[in-house]
Amino acid sequence: MDLTKTRDLMTGAVELLPQLVGETDRLAIKQELYNGYSSEYEERTSEAVWVYQPDYDLFASLVSGTVLDLGCGPGRDAAQLQQRGLHVLGVDFARFALRRAGNKGIETRELNYETDLHVFPSACFDGIWTNCSLTTTPRHKILLIIADLKRILKPAGVLFFGFIEGPQYQEGWIKPDKKYALPRYRFRDTRFGLRAMVDSTGLRVVHTRVIPQTVAIKNTFVNIYAINTNAA
């Protein structure tokens, strides 16, 4: 991969590094990052809960029953959904983050959601919530994960995807910075590209909510709601 630069919505030019490691090592780095920064991440993002209040309300109005929070982290969103009457299973492969989610009364399961969704039976969840959990995953892998999510979601079930918008499609490794001491993989696209990606999986997109940088402070977030069109 050649070194390239592009303009990010908030942080300026982002340099993509050459391809650093293979898939197994990418996941190991991701796990190490999530485990090492679970406390700092919870403190840094806890106040952002108000930004997602309309999404918690809308999702809870569309879903009843059991919800999978894919990449639940410390459980901020899972707790909000559970307060709205949903039963939430939070999965993540960051063990220390899961402990924090469990302390909030969330049922948790340690699981690598990029590789191990096959452990769930078909059509076992009424809804699936995944907020920014796929922003550190390659696009081709996201498409495979969505196929798994469609299988384990009940017909007509609702999926919520939270993505971070970029000025154009970009994915690759970025170097360590003052926030994270390790390099990390990241995926960005425009709101139109993100919706087109979800549409391409056969899901039916029913709503998109954009949270602008002026509201969210750091990034522009693109939240996509989709219906599972798989037959029973």
PDB file of C-alpha atoms in Angstrom:
ATOM      1  CA  MET A   1       0.000   0.000   0.000  1.00  0.00           C
ATOM      2  CA  ASP A   2       1.414   3.391  -0.960  1.00  0.00           C
ATOM      3  CA  LEU A   3       1.541   6.200   1.582  1.00  0.00           C
ATOM      4  CA  THR A   4      -1.389   8.538   0.969  1.00  0.00           C
ATOM      5  CA  LYS A   5      -2.935  11.492   2.696  1.00  0.00           C
ATOM      6  CA  THR A   6      -6.500  12.662   2.861  1.00  0.00           C
ATOM      7  CA  ARG A   7      -8.461  15.253   4.791  1.00  0.00           C
ATOM      8  CA  ASP A   8     -10.417  14.059   7.800  1.00  0.00           C
ATOM      9  CA  LEU A   9     -13.435  16.001   9.031  1.00  0.00           C
ATOM     10  CA  MET A  10     -11.906  16.865  12.375  1.00  0.00           C
ATOM     11  CA  THR A  11      -8.286  15.856  12.762  1.00  0.00           C
ATOM     12  CA  GLY A  12      -6.824  17.145   9.490  1.00  0.00           C
ATOM     13  CA  ALA A  13      -4.551  15.148   7.233  1.00  0.00           C
ATOM     14  CA  VAL A  14      -4.348  11.475   8.134  1.00  0.00           C
ATOM     15  CA  GLU A  15      -1.429   9.466   6.836  1.00  0.00           C
ATOM     16  CA  LEU A  16      -2.091   5.868   5.964  1.00  0.00           C
ATOM     17  CA  LEU A  17       0.792   3.571   6.770  1.00  0.00           C
ATOM     18  CA  PRO A  18       1.872   0.675   4.578  1.00  0.00           C
ATOM     19  CA  GLN A  19       0.074  -2.573   5.299  1.00  0.00           C
ATOM     20  CA  LEU A  20       1.534  -3.516   8.672  1.00  0.00           C
ATOM     21  CA  VAL A  21       0.360  -7.004   9.544  1.00  0.00           C
ATOM     22  CA  GLY A  22      -1.968  -9.801   8.512  1.00  0.00           C
ATOM     23  CA  GLU A  23      -5.513 -10.345   9.687  1.00  0.00           C
ATOM     24  CA  THR A  24      -4.652 -12.351  12.798  1.00  0.00           C
ATOM     25  CA  ASP A  25      -2.254  -9.694  14.058  1.00  0.00           C
ATOM     26  CA  ARG A  26      -4.708  -6.909  13.198  1.00  0.00           C
ATOM     27  CA  LEU A  27      -7.241  -8.506  15.521  1.00  0.00           C
ATOM     28  CA  ALA A  28      -4.613  -8.985  18.226  1.00  0.00           C
ATOM     29  CA  ILE A  29      -3.671  -5.294  18.063  1.00  0.00           C
ATOM     30  CA  LYS A  30      -7.345  -4.320  18.152  1.00  0.00           C
ATOM     31  CA  GLN A  31      -7.926  -6.483  21.208  1.00  0.00           C
ATOM     32  CA  GLU A  32      -4.882  -5.080  22.981  1.00  0.00           C
ATOM     33  CA  LEU A  33      -6.036  -1.527  22.273  1.00  0.00           C
ATOM     34  CA  TYR A  34      -9.572  -2.159  23.494  1.00  0.00           C
ATOM     35  CA  ASN A  35      -8.376  -3.867  26.648  1.00  0.00           C
ATOM     36  CA  GLY A  36      -5.722  -1.284  27.418  1.00  0.00           C
ATOM     37  CA  TYR A  37      -7.945   1.730  26.929  1.00  0.00           C
ATOM     38  CA  SER A  38     -11.286   0.496  28.273  1.00  0.00           C
ATOM     39  CA  SER A  39     -11.124   2.727  31.360  1.00  0.00           C
ATOM     40  CA  GLU A  40      -9.955   5.804  29.474  1.00  0.00           C
ATOM     41  CA  TYR A  41     -12.506   5.180  26.712  1.00  0.00           C
ATOM     42  CA  GLU A  42     -15.388   4.959  29.178  1.00  0.00           C
ATOM     43  CA  GLU A  43     -14.382   8.213  30.844  1.00  0.00           C
ATOM     44  CA  ARG A  44     -13.898   9.963  27.514  1.00  0.00           C
ATOM     45  CA  THR A  45     -17.222   8.896  25.983  1.00  0.00           C
ATOM     46  CA  SER A  46     -19.592   8.740  28.955  1.00  0.00           C
ATOM     47  CA  GLU A  47     -20.758  12.328  28.556  1.00  0.00           C
ATOM     48  CA  ALA A  48     -21.662  11.673  24.916  1.00  0.00           C
ATOM     49  CA  VAL A  49     -24.625   9.586  25.995  1.00  0.00           C
ATOM     50  CA  TRP A  50     -26.964  12.544  25.460  1.00  0.00           C
ATOM     51  CA  VAL A  51     -26.015  12.685  21.770  1.00  0.00           C
ATOM     52  CA  TYR A  52     -27.550   9.253  21.227  1.00  0.00           C
ATOM     53  CA  GLN A  53     -30.782   9.739  23.193  1.00  0.00           C
ATOM     54  CA  PRO A  54     -32.896  10.011  19.999  1.00  0.00           C
ATOM     55  CA  ASP A  55     -31.299   6.791  18.727  1.00  0.00           C
ATOM     56  CA  TYR A  56     -31.927   4.884  21.946  1.00  0.00           C
ATOM     57  CA  ASP A  57     -35.555   6.020  21.876  1.00  0.00           C
ATOM     58  CA  LEU A  58     -36.108   5.206  18.213  1.00  0.00           C
ATOM     59  CA  PHE A  59     -34.430   1.816  18.386  1.00  0.00           C
ATOM     60  CA  ALA A  60     -36.429   0.838  21.489  1.00  0.00           C
ATOM     61  CA  SER A  61     -39.630   1.878  19.731  1.00  0.00           C
ATOM     62  CA  LEU A  62     -38.834  -0.433  16.810  1.00  0.00           C
ATOM     63  CA  VAL A  63     -37.617  -3.477  18.759  1.00  0.00           C
ATOM     64  CA  SER A  64     -38.951  -5.590  21.598  1.00  0.00           C
ATOM     65  CA  GLY A  65     -37.292  -8.609  23.119  1.00  0.00           C
ATOM     66  CA  THR A  66     -33.614  -9.543  23.037  1.00  0.00           C
ATOM     67  CA  VAL A  67     -30.939  -7.334  21.508  1.00  0.00           C
ATOM     68  CA  LEU A  68     -27.324  -8.075  20.673  1.00  0.00           C
ATOM     69  CA  ASP A  69     -24.952  -5.165  21.342  1.00  0.00           C
ATOM     70  CA  LEU A  70     -22.068  -5.993  19.028  1.00  0.00           C
ATOM     71  CA  GLY A  71     -18.858  -4.573  20.464  1.00  0.00           C
ATOM     72  CA  CYS A  72     -20.563  -3.284  23.592  1.00  0.00           C
ATOM     73  CA  GLY A  73     -17.374  -2.026  25.244  1.00  0.00           C
ATOM     74  CA  PRO A  74     -18.020  -0.750  28.788  1.00  0.00           C
ATOM     75  CA  GLY A  75     -21.787  -0.964  28.237  1.00  0.00           C
ATOM     76  CA  ARG A  76     -22.805   2.677  27.857  1.00  0.00           C
ATOM     77  CA  ASP A  77     -25.319   2.036  25.079  1.00  0.00           C
ATOM     78  CA  ALA A  78     -26.407  -1.360  26.387  1.00  0.00           C
ATOM     79  CA  ALA A  79     -27.396   0.190  29.718  1.00  0.00           C
ATOM     80  CA  GLN A  80     -29.446   2.847  27.943  1.00  0.00           C
ATOM     81  CA  LEU A  81     -31.264   0.254  25.839  1.00  0.00           C
ATOM     82  CA  GLN A  82     -31.893  -1.936  28.864  1.00  0.00           C
ATOM     83  CA  GLN A  83     -33.401   1.041  30.690  1.00  0.00           C
ATOM     84  CA  ARG A  84     -35.887   1.231  27.815  1.00  0.00           C
ATOM     85  CA  GLY A  85     -37.155  -2.292  28.403  1.00  0.00           C
ATOM     86  CA  LEU A  86     -34.940  -4.346  26.121  1.00  0.00           C
ATOM     87  CA  HIS A  87     -32.949  -7.366  27.230  1.00  0.00           C
ATOM     88  CA  VAL A  88     -29.399  -6.794  26.012  1.00  0.00           C
ATOM     89  CA  LEU A  89     -26.594  -9.269  25.481  1.00  0.00           C
ATOM     90  CA  GLY A  90     -23.321  -7.368  25.175  1.00  0.00           C
ATOM     91  CA  VAL A  91     -20.471  -9.059  23.342  1.00  0.00           C
ATOM     92  CA  ASP A  92     -16.889  -7.894  22.994  1.00  0.00           C
ATOM     93  CA  PHE A  93     -13.414  -9.387  23.058  1.00  0.00           C
ATOM     94  CA  ALA A  94     -12.085  -6.731  25.410  1.00  0.00           C
ATOM     95  CA  ARG A  95     -12.321  -8.508  28.746  1.00  0.00           C
ATOM     96  CA  PHE A  96     -11.774  -5.437  30.904  1.00  0.00           C
ATOM     97  CA  ALA A  97     -14.462  -3.504  29.045  1.00  0.00           C
ATOM     98  CA  LEU A  98     -16.889  -6.393  29.534  1.00  0.00           C
ATOM     99  CA  ARG A  99     -16.304  -6.282  33.280  1.00  0.00           C
ATOM    100  CA  ARG A 100     -17.396  -2.660  33.264  1.00  0.00           C
ATOM    101  CA  ALA A 101     -20.498  -3.559  31.269  1.00  0.00           C
ATOM    102  CA  GLY A 102     -21.294  -6.363  33.700  1.00  0.00           C
ATOM    103  CA  ASN A 103     -21.073  -3.908  36.585  1.00  0.00           C
ATOM    104  CA  LYS A 104     -23.923  -2.017  34.918  1.00  0.00           C
ATOM    105  CA  GLY A 105     -26.169  -5.077  35.053  1.00  0.00           C
ATOM    106  CA  ILE A 106     -25.627  -6.081  31.441  1.00  0.00           C
ATOM    107  CA  GLU A 107     -25.459  -9.746  30.470  1.00  0.00           C
ATOM    108  CA  THR A 108     -22.122 -10.144  28.706  1.00  0.00           C
ATOM    109  CA  ARG A 109     -20.231 -12.694  26.687  1.00  0.00           C
ATOM    110  CA  GLU A 110     -16.583 -12.570  25.700  1.00  0.00           C
ATOM    111  CA  LEU A 111     -16.551 -13.118  21.958  1.00  0.00           C
ATOM    112  CA  ASN A 112     -14.620 -11.938  18.929  1.00  0.00           C
ATOM    113  CA  TYR A 113     -17.482 -10.543  16.887  1.00  0.00           C
ATOM    114  CA  GLU A 114     -15.344 -10.418  13.752  1.00  0.00           C
ATOM    115  CA  THR A 115     -14.768 -14.176  13.677  1.00  0.00           C
ATOM    116  CA  ASP A 116     -17.103 -16.024  16.051  1.00  0.00           C
ATOM    117  CA  LEU A 117     -20.700 -15.045  15.260  1.00  0.00           C
ATOM    118  CA  HIS A 118     -21.235 -18.595  14.030  1.00  0.00           C
ATOM    119  CA  VAL A 119     -21.740 -19.640  17.675  1.00  0.00           C
ATOM    120  CA  PHE A 120     -25.215 -18.080  17.636  1.00  0.00           C
ATOM    121  CA  PRO A 121     -28.162 -19.990  16.171  1.00  0.00           C
ATOM    122  CA  SER A 122     -30.105 -18.511  13.294  1.00  0.00           C
ATOM    123  CA  ALA A 123     -32.865 -15.968  13.989  1.00  0.00           C
ATOM    124  CA  CYS A 124     -32.135 -15.666  17.711  1.00  0.00           C
ATOM    125  CA  PHE A 125     -32.157 -11.866  18.178  1.00  0.00           C
ATOM    126  CA  ASP A 126     -34.969  -9.372  17.780  1.00  0.00           C
ATOM    127  CA  GLY A 127     -32.577  -6.492  17.186  1.00  0.00           C
ATOM    128  CA  ILE A 128     -28.861  -5.805  16.796  1.00  0.00           C
ATOM    129  CA  TRP A 129     -27.062  -2.642  17.859  1.00  0.00           C
ATOM    130  CA  THR A 130     -23.496  -1.920  16.794  1.00  0.00           C
ATOM    131  CA  ASN A 131     -22.235   1.594  17.478  1.00  0.00           C
ATOM    132  CA  CYS A 132     -18.812   2.441  16.019  1.00  0.00           C
ATOM    133  CA  SER A 133     -17.692  -1.159  16.534  1.00  0.00           C
ATOM    134  CA  LEU A 134     -17.029  -1.641  12.823  1.00  0.00           C
ATOM    135  CA  THR A 135     -15.020   1.541  12.288  1.00  0.00           C
ATOM    136  CA  THR A 136     -11.791  -0.382  12.926  1.00  0.00           C
ATOM    137  CA  THR A 137     -12.680  -3.231  10.573  1.00  0.00           C
ATOM    138  CA  PRO A 138     -11.816  -3.549   6.864  1.00  0.00           C
ATOM    139  CA  ARG A 139     -14.755  -2.921   4.542  1.00  0.00           C
ATOM    140  CA  HIS A 140     -14.678  -6.393   2.991  1.00  0.00           C
ATOM    141  CA  LYS A 141     -14.810  -7.866   6.486  1.00  0.00           C
ATOM    142  CA  ILE A 142     -17.742  -5.628   7.450  1.00  0.00           C
ATOM    143  CA  LEU A 143     -19.742  -7.121   4.580  1.00  0.00           C
ATOM    144  CA  LEU A 144     -19.035 -10.636   5.871  1.00  0.00           C
ATOM    145  CA  ILE A 145     -20.031  -9.616   9.406  1.00  0.00           C
ATOM    146  CA  ILE A 146     -23.303  -8.129   8.149  1.00  0.00           C
ATOM    147  CA  ALA A 147     -24.085 -11.424   6.407  1.00  0.00           C
ATOM    148  CA  ASP A 148     -23.639 -13.168   9.776  1.00  0.00           C
ATOM    149  CA  LEU A 149     -25.787 -10.555  11.486  1.00  0.00           C
ATOM    150  CA  LYS A 150     -28.594 -11.115   8.987  1.00  0.00           C
ATOM    151  CA  ARG A 151     -28.508 -14.823   9.768  1.00  0.00           C
ATOM    152  CA  ILE A 152     -28.766 -14.443  13.548  1.00  0.00           C
ATOM    153  CA  LEU A 153     -31.370 -11.671  13.378  1.00  0.00           C
ATOM    154  CA  LYS A 154     -35.026 -12.611  13.153  1.00  0.00           C
ATOM    155  CA  PRO A 155     -36.891 -11.777   9.931  1.00  0.00           C
ATOM    156  CA  ALA A 156     -37.993  -8.124   9.980  1.00  0.00           C
ATOM    157  CA  GLY A 157     -35.613  -7.513  12.889  1.00  0.00           C
ATOM    158  CA  VAL A 158     -33.897  -4.139  13.158  1.00  0.00           C
ATOM    159  CA  LEU A 159     -30.175  -3.406  12.893  1.00  0.00           C
ATOM    160  CA  PHE A 160     -28.575  -0.171  14.044  1.00  0.00           C
ATOM    161  CA  PHE A 161     -25.176   0.733  12.620  1.00  0.00           C
ATOM    162  CA  GLY A 162     -23.164   3.654  13.983  1.00  0.00           C
ATOM    163  CA  PHE A 163     -20.358   4.787  11.667  1.00  0.00           C
ATOM    164  CA  ILE A 164     -17.949   7.726  11.527  1.00  0.00           C
ATOM    165  CA  GLU A 165     -18.101   9.807   8.367  1.00  0.00           C
ATOM    166  CA  GLY A 166     -15.061  10.745   6.332  1.00  0.00           C
ATOM    167  CA  PRO A 167     -14.819  13.138   3.385  1.00  0.00           C
ATOM    168  CA  GLN A 168     -14.322  10.139   1.096  1.00  0.00           C
ATOM    169  CA  TYR A 169     -13.802   6.394   1.251  1.00  0.00           C
ATOM    170  CA  GLN A 170     -10.600   5.568   3.113  1.00  0.00           C
ATOM    171  CA  GLU A 171      -9.344   2.579   5.038  1.00  0.00           C
ATOM    172  CA  GLY A 172      -5.983   1.445   6.289  1.00  0.00           C
ATOM    173  CA  TRP A 173      -3.509   1.689   9.137  1.00  0.00           C
ATOM    174  CA  ILE A 174      -2.892   4.956  10.938  1.00  0.00           C
ATOM    175  CA  LYS A 175       0.051   5.680  13.163  1.00  0.00           C
ATOM    176  CA  PRO A 176      -0.024   5.951  16.966  1.00  0.00           C
ATOM    177  CA  ASP A 177      -0.987   9.321  18.395  1.00  0.00           C
ATOM    178  CA  LYS A 178      -1.304  11.023  21.777  1.00  0.00           C
ATOM    179  CA  LYS A 179      -4.458   9.021  22.488  1.00  0.00           C
ATOM    180  CA  TYR A 180      -3.396   5.526  21.416  1.00  0.00           C
ATOM    181  CA  ALA A 181       0.134   4.162  21.718  1.00  0.00           C
ATOM    182  CA  LEU A 182      -0.384   1.492  19.049  1.00  0.00           C
ATOM    183  CA  PRO A 183      -1.122   1.814  15.334  1.00  0.00           C
ATOM    184  CA  ARG A 184      -4.712   0.987  14.467  1.00  0.00           C
ATOM    185  CA  TYR A 185      -6.800   0.123  11.467  1.00  0.00           C
ATOM    186  CA  ARG A 186      -9.689   2.382  10.590  1.00  0.00           C
ATOM    187  CA  PHE A 187     -12.479   2.572   8.027  1.00  0.00           C
ATOM    188  CA  ARG A 188     -14.246   5.758   6.889  1.00  0.00           C
ATOM    189  CA  ASP A 189     -16.656   6.687   4.103  1.00  0.00           C
ATOM    190  CA  THR A 190     -19.175   9.374   3.263  1.00  0.00           C
ATOM    191  CA  ARG A 191     -22.753   9.065   4.487  1.00  0.00           C
ATOM    192  CA  PHE A 192     -23.757   8.116   0.954  1.00  0.00           C
ATOM    193  CA  GLY A 193     -21.058   5.465   0.692  1.00  0.00           C
ATOM    194  CA  LEU A 194     -21.972   4.024   4.077  1.00  0.00           C
ATOM    195  CA  ARG A 195     -25.641   3.767   3.190  1.00  0.00           C
ATOM    196  CA  ALA A 196     -24.783   2.214  -0.181  1.00  0.00           C
ATOM    197  CA  MET A 197     -22.612  -0.364   1.596  1.00  0.00           C
ATOM    198  CA  VAL A 198     -25.464  -1.382   3.898  1.00  0.00           C
ATOM    199  CA  ASP A 199     -27.928  -1.384   0.987  1.00  0.00           C
ATOM    200  CA  SER A 200     -25.642  -3.704  -0.958  1.00  0.00           C
ATOM    201  CA  THR A 201     -26.067  -6.445   1.664  1.00  0.00           C
ATOM    202  CA  GLY A 202     -29.781  -6.859   0.984  1.00  0.00           C
ATOM    203  CA  LEU A 203     -30.854  -5.085   4.165  1.00  0.00           C
ATOM    204  CA  ARG A 204     -33.562  -2.467   3.736  1.00  0.00           C
ATOM    205  CA  VAL A 205     -32.400   0.896   5.059  1.00  0.00           C
ATOM    206  CA  VAL A 206     -35.327   2.709   6.650  1.00  0.00           C
ATOM    207  CA  HIS A 207     -33.712   5.677   8.369  1.00  0.00           C
ATOM    208  CA  THR A 208     -30.414   7.544   8.536  1.00  0.00           C
ATOM    209  CA  ARG A 209     -29.517  10.042  11.239  1.00  0.00           C
ATOM    210  CA  VAL A 210     -26.441  12.207  10.856  1.00  0.00           C
ATOM    211  CA  ILE A 211     -24.976  13.736  14.017  1.00  0.00           C
ATOM    212  CA  PRO A 212     -22.842  16.633  12.794  1.00  0.00           C
ATOM    213  CA  GLN A 213     -19.448  17.470  14.184  1.00  0.00           C
ATOM    214  CA  THR A 214     -20.875  20.711  15.574  1.00  0.00           C
ATOM    215  CA  VAL A 215     -23.011  18.575  17.909  1.00  0.00           C
ATOM    216  CA  ALA A 216     -20.780  15.553  18.482  1.00  0.00           C
ATOM    217  CA  ILE A 217     -17.645  17.742  18.869  1.00  0.00           C
ATOM    218  CA  LYS A 218     -15.042  15.308  17.553  1.00  0.00           C
ATOM    219  CA  ASN A 219     -16.553  13.547  14.525  1.00  0.00           C
ATOM    220  CA  THR A 220     -19.588  13.408  12.291  1.00  0.00           C
ATOM    221  CA  PHE A 221     -21.520  10.235  13.033  1.00  0.00           C
ATOM    222  CA  VAL A 222     -23.769   8.436  10.563  1.00  0.00           C
ATOM    223  CA  ASN A 223     -26.387   6.194  12.192  1.00  0.00           C
ATOM    224  CA  ILE A 224     -28.181   3.786   9.881  1.00  0.00           C
ATOM    225  CA  TYR A 225     -31.303   1.769  10.688  1.00  0.00           C
ATOM    226  CA  ALA A 226     -32.054  -1.264   8.534  1.00  0.00           C
ATOM    227  CA  ILE A 227     -34.615  -4.052   8.427  1.00  0.00           C
ATOM    228  CA  ASN A 228     -33.672  -7.691   7.917  1.00  0.00           C
ATOM    229  CA  THR A 229     -35.337  -8.904   4.740  1.00  0.00           C
ATOM    230  CA  ASN A 230     -34.354 -12.543   5.241  1.00  0.00           C
ATOM    231  CA  ALA A 231     -37.352 -14.843   5.093  1.00  0.00           C
ATOM    232  CA  ALA A 232     -38.258 -17.021   8.067  1.00  0.00           C
TER     233      ALA A 232
END
